[in-house]
Tab-separated table of C-alpha atoms and ligand atoms in Angstrom:
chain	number	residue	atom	x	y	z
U	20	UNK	CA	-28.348	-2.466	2.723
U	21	UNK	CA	-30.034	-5.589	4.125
U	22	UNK	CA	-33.082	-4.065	2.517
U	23	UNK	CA	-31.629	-4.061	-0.772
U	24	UNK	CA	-30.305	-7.389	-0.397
U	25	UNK	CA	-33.438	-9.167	0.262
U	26	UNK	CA	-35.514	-7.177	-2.371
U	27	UNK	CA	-32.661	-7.842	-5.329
U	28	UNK	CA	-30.454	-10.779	-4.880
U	29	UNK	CA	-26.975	-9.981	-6.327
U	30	UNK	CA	-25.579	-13.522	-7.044
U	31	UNK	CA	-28.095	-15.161	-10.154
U	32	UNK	CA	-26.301	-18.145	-11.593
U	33	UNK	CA	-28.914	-18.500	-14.202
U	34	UNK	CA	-27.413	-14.958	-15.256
U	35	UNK	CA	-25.163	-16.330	-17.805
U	36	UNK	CA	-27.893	-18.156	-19.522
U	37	UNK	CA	-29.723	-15.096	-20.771
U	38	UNK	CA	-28.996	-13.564	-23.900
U	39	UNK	CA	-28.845	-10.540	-22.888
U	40	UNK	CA	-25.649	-11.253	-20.516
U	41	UNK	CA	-22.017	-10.428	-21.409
U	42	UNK	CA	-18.602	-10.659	-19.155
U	43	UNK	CA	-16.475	-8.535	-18.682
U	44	UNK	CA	-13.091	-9.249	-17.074
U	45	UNK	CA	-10.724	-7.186	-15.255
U	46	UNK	CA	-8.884	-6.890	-12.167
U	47	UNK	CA	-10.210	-7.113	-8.754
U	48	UNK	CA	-9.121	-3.805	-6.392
U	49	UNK	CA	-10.840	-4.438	-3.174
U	50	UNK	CA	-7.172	-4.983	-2.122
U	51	UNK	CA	-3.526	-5.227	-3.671
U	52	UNK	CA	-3.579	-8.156	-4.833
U	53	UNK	CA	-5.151	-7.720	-8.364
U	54	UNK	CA	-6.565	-10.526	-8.723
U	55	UNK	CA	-8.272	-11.248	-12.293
U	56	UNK	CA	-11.789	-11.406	-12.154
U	57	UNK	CA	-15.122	-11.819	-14.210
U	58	UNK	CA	-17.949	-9.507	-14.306
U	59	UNK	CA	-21.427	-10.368	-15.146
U	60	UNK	CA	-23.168	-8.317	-16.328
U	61	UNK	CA	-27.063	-8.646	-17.437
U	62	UNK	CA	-28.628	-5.295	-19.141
U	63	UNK	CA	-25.985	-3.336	-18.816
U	64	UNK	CA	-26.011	-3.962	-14.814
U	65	UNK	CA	-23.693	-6.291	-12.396
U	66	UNK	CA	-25.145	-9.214	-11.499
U	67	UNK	CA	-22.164	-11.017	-9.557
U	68	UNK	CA	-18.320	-10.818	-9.857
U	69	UNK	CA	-16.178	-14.146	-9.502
U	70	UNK	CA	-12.970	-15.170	-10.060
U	71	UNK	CA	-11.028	-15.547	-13.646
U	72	UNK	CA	-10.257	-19.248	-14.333
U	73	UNK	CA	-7.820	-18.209	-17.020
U	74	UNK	CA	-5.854	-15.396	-14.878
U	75	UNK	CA	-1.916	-16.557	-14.119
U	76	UNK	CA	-2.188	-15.017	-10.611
U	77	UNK	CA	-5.541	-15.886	-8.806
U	78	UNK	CA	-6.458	-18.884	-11.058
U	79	UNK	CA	-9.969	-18.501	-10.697
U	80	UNK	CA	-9.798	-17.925	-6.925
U	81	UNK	CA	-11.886	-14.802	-5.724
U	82	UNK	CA	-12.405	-14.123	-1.501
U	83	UNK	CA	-15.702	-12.969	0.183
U	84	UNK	CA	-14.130	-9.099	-0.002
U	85	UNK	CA	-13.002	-9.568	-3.818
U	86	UNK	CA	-16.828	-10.731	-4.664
U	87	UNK	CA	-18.270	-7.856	-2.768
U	88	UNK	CA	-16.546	-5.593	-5.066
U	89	UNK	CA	-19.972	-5.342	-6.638
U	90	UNK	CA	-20.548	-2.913	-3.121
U	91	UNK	CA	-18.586	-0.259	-4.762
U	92	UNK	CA	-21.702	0.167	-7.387
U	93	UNK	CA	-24.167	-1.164	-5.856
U	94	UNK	CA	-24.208	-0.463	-1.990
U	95	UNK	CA	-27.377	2.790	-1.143
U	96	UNK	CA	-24.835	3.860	1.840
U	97	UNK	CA	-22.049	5.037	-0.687
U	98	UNK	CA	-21.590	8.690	-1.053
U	99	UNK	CA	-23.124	10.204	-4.638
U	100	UNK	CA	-22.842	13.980	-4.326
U	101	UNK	CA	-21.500	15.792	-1.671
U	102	UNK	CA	-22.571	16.513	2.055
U	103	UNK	CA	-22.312	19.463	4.113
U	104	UNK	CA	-22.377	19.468	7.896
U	105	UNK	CA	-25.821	20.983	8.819
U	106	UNK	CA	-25.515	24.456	10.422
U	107	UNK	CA	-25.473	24.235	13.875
U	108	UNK	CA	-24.847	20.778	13.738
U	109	UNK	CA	-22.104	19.254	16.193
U	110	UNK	CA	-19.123	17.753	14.496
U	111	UNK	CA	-19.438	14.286	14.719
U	112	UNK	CA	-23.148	14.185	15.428
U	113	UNK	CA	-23.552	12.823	11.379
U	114	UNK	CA	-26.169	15.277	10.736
U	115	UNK	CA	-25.465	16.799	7.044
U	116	UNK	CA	-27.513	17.848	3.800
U	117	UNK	CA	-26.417	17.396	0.132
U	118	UNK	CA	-25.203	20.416	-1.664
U	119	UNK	CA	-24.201	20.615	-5.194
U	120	UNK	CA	-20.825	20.447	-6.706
U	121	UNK	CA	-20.884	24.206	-7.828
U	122	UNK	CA	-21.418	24.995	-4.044
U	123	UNK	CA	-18.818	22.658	-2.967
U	124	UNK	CA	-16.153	23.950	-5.457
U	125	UNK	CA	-17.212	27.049	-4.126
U	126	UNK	CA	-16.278	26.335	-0.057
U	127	UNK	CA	-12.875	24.599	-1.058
U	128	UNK	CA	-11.485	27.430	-3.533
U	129	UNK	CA	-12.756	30.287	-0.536
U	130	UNK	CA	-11.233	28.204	2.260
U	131	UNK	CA	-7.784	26.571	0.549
U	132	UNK	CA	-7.278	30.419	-1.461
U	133	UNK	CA	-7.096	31.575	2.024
U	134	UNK	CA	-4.466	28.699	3.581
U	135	UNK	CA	-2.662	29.162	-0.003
U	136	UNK	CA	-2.518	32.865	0.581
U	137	UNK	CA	-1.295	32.575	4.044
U	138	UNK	CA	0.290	29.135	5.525
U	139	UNK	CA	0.367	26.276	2.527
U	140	UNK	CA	1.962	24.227	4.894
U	141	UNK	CA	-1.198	24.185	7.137
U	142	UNK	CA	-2.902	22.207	4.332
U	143	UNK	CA	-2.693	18.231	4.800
U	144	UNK	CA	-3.892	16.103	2.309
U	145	UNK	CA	-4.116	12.558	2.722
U	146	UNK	CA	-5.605	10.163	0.280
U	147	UNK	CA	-6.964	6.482	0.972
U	148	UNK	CA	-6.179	3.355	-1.557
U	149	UNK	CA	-7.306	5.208	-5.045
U	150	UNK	CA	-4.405	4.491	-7.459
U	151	UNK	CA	-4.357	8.337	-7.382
U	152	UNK	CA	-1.317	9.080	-5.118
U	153	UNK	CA	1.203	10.430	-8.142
U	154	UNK	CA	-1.923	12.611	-8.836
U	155	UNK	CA	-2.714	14.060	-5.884
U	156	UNK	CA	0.763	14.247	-4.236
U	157	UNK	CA	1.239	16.580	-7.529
U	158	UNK	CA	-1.393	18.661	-6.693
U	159	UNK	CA	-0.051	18.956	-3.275
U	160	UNK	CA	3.253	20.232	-4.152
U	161	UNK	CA	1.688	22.682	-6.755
U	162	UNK	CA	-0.399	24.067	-3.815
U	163	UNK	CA	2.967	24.178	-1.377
U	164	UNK	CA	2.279	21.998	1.177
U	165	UNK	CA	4.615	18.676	1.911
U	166	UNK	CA	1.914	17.311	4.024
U	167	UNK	CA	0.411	14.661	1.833
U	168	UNK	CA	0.190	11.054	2.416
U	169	UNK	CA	-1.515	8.139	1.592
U	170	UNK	CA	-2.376	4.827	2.919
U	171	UNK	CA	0.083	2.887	0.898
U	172	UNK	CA	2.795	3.359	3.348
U	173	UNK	CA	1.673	1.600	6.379
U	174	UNK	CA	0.475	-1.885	4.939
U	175	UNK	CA	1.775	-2.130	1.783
U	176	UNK	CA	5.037	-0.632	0.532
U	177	UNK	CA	7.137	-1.778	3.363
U	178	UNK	CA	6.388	-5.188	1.448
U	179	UNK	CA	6.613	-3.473	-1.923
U	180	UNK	CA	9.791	-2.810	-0.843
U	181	UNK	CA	11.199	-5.914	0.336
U	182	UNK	CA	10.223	-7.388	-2.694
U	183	UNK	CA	12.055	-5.177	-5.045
U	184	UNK	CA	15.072	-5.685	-3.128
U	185	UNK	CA	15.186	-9.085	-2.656
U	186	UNK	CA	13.114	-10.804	-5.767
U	187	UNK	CA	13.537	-7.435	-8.034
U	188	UNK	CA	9.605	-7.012	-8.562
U	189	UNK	CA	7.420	-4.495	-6.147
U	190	UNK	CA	3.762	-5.780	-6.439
U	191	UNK	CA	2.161	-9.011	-6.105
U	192	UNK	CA	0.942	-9.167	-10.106
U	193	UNK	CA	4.912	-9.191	-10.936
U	194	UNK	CA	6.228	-11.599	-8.726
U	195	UNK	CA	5.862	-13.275	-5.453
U	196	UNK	CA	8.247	-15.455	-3.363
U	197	UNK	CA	9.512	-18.575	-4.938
U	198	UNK	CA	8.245	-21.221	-2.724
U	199	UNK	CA	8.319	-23.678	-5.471
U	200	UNK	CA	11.887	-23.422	-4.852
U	201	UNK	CA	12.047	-22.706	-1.150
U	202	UNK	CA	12.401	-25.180	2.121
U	203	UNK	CA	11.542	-22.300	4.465
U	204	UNK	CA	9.554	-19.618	4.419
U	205	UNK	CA	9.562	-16.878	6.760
U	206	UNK	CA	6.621	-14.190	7.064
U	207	UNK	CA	7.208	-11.296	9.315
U	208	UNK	CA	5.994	-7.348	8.923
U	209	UNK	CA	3.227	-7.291	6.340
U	210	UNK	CA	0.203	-7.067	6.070
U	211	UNK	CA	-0.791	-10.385	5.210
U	212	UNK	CA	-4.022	-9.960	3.617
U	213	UNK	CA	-2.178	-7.464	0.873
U	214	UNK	CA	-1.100	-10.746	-0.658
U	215	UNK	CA	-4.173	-12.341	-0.315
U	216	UNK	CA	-5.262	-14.798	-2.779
U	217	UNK	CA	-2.044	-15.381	-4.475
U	218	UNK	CA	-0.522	-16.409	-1.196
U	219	UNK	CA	-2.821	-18.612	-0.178
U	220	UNK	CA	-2.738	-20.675	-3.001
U	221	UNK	CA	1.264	-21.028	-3.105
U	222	UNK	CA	1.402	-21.326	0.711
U	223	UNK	CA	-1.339	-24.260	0.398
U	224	UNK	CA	1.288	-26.118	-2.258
U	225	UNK	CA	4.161	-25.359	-0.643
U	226	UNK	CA	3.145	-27.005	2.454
U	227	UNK	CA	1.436	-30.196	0.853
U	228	UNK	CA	4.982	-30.026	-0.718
U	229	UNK	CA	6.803	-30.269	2.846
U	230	UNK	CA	7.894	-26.716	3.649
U	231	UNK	CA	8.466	-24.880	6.420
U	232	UNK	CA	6.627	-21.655	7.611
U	233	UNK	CA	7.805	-19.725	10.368
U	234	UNK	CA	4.967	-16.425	11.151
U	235	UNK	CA	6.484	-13.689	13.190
U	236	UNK	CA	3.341	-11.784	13.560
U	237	UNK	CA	1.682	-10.555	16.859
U	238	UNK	CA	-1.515	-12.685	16.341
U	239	UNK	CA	-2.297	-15.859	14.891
U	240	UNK	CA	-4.836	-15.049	12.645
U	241	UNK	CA	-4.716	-15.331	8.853
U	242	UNK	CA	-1.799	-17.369	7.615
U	243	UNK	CA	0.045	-17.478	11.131
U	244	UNK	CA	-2.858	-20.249	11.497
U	245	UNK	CA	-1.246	-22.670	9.613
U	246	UNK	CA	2.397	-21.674	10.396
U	247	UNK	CA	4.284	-24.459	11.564
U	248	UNK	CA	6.559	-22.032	14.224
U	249	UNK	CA	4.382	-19.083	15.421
U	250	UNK	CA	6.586	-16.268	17.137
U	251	UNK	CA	4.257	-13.855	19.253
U	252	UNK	CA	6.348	-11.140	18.793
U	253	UNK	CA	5.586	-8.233	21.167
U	254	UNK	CA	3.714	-5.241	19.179
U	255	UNK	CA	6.220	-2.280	18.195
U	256	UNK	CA	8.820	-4.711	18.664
U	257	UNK	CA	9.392	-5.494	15.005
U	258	UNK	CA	12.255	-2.973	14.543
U	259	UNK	CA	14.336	-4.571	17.644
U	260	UNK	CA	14.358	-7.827	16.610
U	261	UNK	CA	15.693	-7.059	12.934
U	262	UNK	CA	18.410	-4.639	14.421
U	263	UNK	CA	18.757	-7.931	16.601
U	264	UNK	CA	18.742	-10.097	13.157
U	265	UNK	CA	21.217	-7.175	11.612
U	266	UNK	CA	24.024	-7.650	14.228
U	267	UNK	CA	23.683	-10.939	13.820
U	268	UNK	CA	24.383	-11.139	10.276
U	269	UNK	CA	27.120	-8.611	10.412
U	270	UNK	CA	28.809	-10.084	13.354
U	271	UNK	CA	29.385	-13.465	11.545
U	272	UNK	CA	30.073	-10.935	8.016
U	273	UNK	CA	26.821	-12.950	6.365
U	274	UNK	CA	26.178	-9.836	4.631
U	275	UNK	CA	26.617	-8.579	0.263
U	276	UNK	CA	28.849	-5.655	1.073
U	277	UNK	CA	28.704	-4.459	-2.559
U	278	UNK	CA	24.905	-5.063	-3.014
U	279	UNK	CA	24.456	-2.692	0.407
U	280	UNK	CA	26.656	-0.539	-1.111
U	281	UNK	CA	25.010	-0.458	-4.573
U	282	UNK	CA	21.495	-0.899	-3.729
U	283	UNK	CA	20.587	0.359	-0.449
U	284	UNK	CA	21.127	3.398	2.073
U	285	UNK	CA	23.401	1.486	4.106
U	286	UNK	CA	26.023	3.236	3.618
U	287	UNK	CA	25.041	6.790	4.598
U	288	UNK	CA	25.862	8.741	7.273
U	289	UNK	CA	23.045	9.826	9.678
U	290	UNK	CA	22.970	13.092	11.889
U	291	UNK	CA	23.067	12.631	15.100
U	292	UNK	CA	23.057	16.319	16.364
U	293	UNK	CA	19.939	17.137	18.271
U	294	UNK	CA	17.837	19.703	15.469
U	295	UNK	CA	15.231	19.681	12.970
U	296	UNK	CA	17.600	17.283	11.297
U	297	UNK	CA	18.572	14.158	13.919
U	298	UNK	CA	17.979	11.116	12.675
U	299	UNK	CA	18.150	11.937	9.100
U	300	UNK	CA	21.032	11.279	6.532
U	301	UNK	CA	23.839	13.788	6.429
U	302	UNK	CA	24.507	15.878	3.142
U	303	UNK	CA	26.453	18.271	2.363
U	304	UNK	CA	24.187	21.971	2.185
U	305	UNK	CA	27.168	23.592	-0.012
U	306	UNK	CA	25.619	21.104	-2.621
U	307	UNK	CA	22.216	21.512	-1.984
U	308	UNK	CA	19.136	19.607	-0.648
U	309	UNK	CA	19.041	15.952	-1.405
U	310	UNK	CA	15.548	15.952	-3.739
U	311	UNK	CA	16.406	19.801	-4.714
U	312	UNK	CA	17.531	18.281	-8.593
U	313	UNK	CA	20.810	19.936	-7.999
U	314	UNK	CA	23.067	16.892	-7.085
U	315	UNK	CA	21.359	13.448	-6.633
U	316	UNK	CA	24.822	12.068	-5.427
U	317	UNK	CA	24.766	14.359	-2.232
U	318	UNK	CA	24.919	11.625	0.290
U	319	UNK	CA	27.689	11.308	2.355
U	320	UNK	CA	29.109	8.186	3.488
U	321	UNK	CA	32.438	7.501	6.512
U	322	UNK	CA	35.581	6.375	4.180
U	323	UNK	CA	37.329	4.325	7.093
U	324	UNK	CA	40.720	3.834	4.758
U	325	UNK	CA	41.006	7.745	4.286
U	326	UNK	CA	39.310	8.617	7.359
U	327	UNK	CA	37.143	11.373	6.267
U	328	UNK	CA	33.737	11.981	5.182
U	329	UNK	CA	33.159	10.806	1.246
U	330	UNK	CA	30.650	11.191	-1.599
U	331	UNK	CA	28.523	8.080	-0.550
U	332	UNK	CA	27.524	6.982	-4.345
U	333	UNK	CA	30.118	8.375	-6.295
U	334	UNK	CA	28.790	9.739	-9.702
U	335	UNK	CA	27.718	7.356	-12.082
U	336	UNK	CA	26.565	4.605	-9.316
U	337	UNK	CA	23.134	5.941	-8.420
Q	419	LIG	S1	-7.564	-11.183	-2.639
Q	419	LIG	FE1	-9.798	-10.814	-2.734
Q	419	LIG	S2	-10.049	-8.585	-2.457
Q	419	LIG	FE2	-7.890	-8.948	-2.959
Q	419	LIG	S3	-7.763	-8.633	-5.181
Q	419	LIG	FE3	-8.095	-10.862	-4.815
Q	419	LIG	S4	-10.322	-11.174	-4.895
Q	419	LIG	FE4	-9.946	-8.958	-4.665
């Protein structure tokens, strides 16, 4: 790489001088945040990428990562064509040769035919950061296997999430918190960076404008930096202190009953039966699997005035 970056410099600000330069702009993916960005191109090649002036989320901002982007075409240690370990090779020693893609196709039909024919359930797929995931979670379920994952789930979506629940929008190009508005802001379970750019920049103005940040974050790296209140909280502690925030807030009855109700899972019963099934939420089998298609309403909720177990969204609701 250092070889290639000595022998071709990447960023040529007299680029967009030549004639035959265009731009192209699009949105950056070397994380969540989307930010807009400009491509320059000379000869039909990338020359450098930098941030969009004229884009309503990054404002022209672009980060070391977002710029490097131009790694994912022109970096000599990505993978082109596929590699198979060497026979006799050690796995893990790195030794492998190129093969085709006929040859490859040919491996994966012999060896997943076989786990089809026998176990599918022995097949796990999991998938990094692609924008694939409604894809390939298809393919999974045509094979027969319900172990596929993807990244998304352990930096992202929990924010994702929160957002859509609280602010109605899932992703950072929809929405963000309203710190214009806010007095105090407080930052706990993400993973910062996944709102990169666009955080920065409203966490910059609202603290020139006098708000408050509180970072509940095990380190005080990234934006916990500038946090006026850092709590250390304890790794894998994250989940005791909101069930400590939770009994808080229903103690003094600071809670939207009917918004839990409406919105969330709140309300459901979960087994507590040692099985296959503790620690999940009850339904009733006579109606089918929750996810089955058959009856989307069969979750089952505690009625306290009737004392008996209820539909917990009646029809209509959910
Ligand atoms: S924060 Fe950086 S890496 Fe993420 S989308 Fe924006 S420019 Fe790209």
């Amino acid at each position: 790489m250092f070889e290639f970056l000595s022998r071709k410099p990447i960023h040529d600000a007299t680029a967009s001088l030549t004639a035959s330069t265009e731009v192209k702009t699009t949105t950056c993916y070397m994380c969540a945040c989307r930010c807009g960005i400009r491509v320059h191109m000379r000869e039909g090649e990338i020359r450098y990428i930098d941030g969009n002036p004229d884009h309503p989320i990054n404002k022209g901002v672009i980060c070391a990562k977002g710029s490097a982007g131009i790694m994912k075409q022109k970096s000599p240690a990505r993978l082109t064509q596929p590699l198979l370990r060497k026979p006799g090779s050690e796995r893990g020693a790195g030794e492998f040769e190129p093969i085709s893609w006929e040859r490859t196709f040919e491996i994966l039909t012999e060896r997943l035919g076989r786990i089809r024919a026998t176990d599918p359930k022995k097949f796990a797929l999991f998938t990094g950061r692609d924008q694939m995931q409604a894809l390939t979670g298809l393919f999974a379920r045509q094979f027969g296997t319900p172990n596929y994952a993807a990244h998304g789930g352990f930096c992202s979506v929990n924010m994702a999430a929160g957002m859509i629940y609280t602010i109605g929008g899932s992703f950072w190009e929809f929405g963000g918190p309203d710190l214009d508005r806010a007095k105090l802001f407080v930052m706990i379970g993400t993973a910062e960076d996944h709102h990169s750019n666009p955080m920065k920049i409203a966490l910059g103005k609202f603290k020139r404008d006098g708000g408050r940040f509180i970072s509940i974050n095990p380190i005080r790296t990234g934006y916990s930096a500038i946090a006026d209140e850092w709590i250390p909280i304890r790794p894998g502690t994250d989940g005791a202190l909101f069930m400590a925030l939770l009994h808080e807030l229903i103690g003094t009855g600071m809670i939207d009953r009917p918004f839990l109700q409406r919105f969330t899972n709140a309300p459901q019963l979960v087994v507590l039966d040692e099985g296959e099934r503790e620690g999940l939420f009850a339904f009733d089998p006579a109606a089918g699997r929750p996810g089955d298609g058959r009856n989307p309403h069969n979750k089952l909720a505690w009625d306290m005035a009737g004392n008996c177990v209820v539909t917990a969204y009646p029809e209509g609701i959910v």
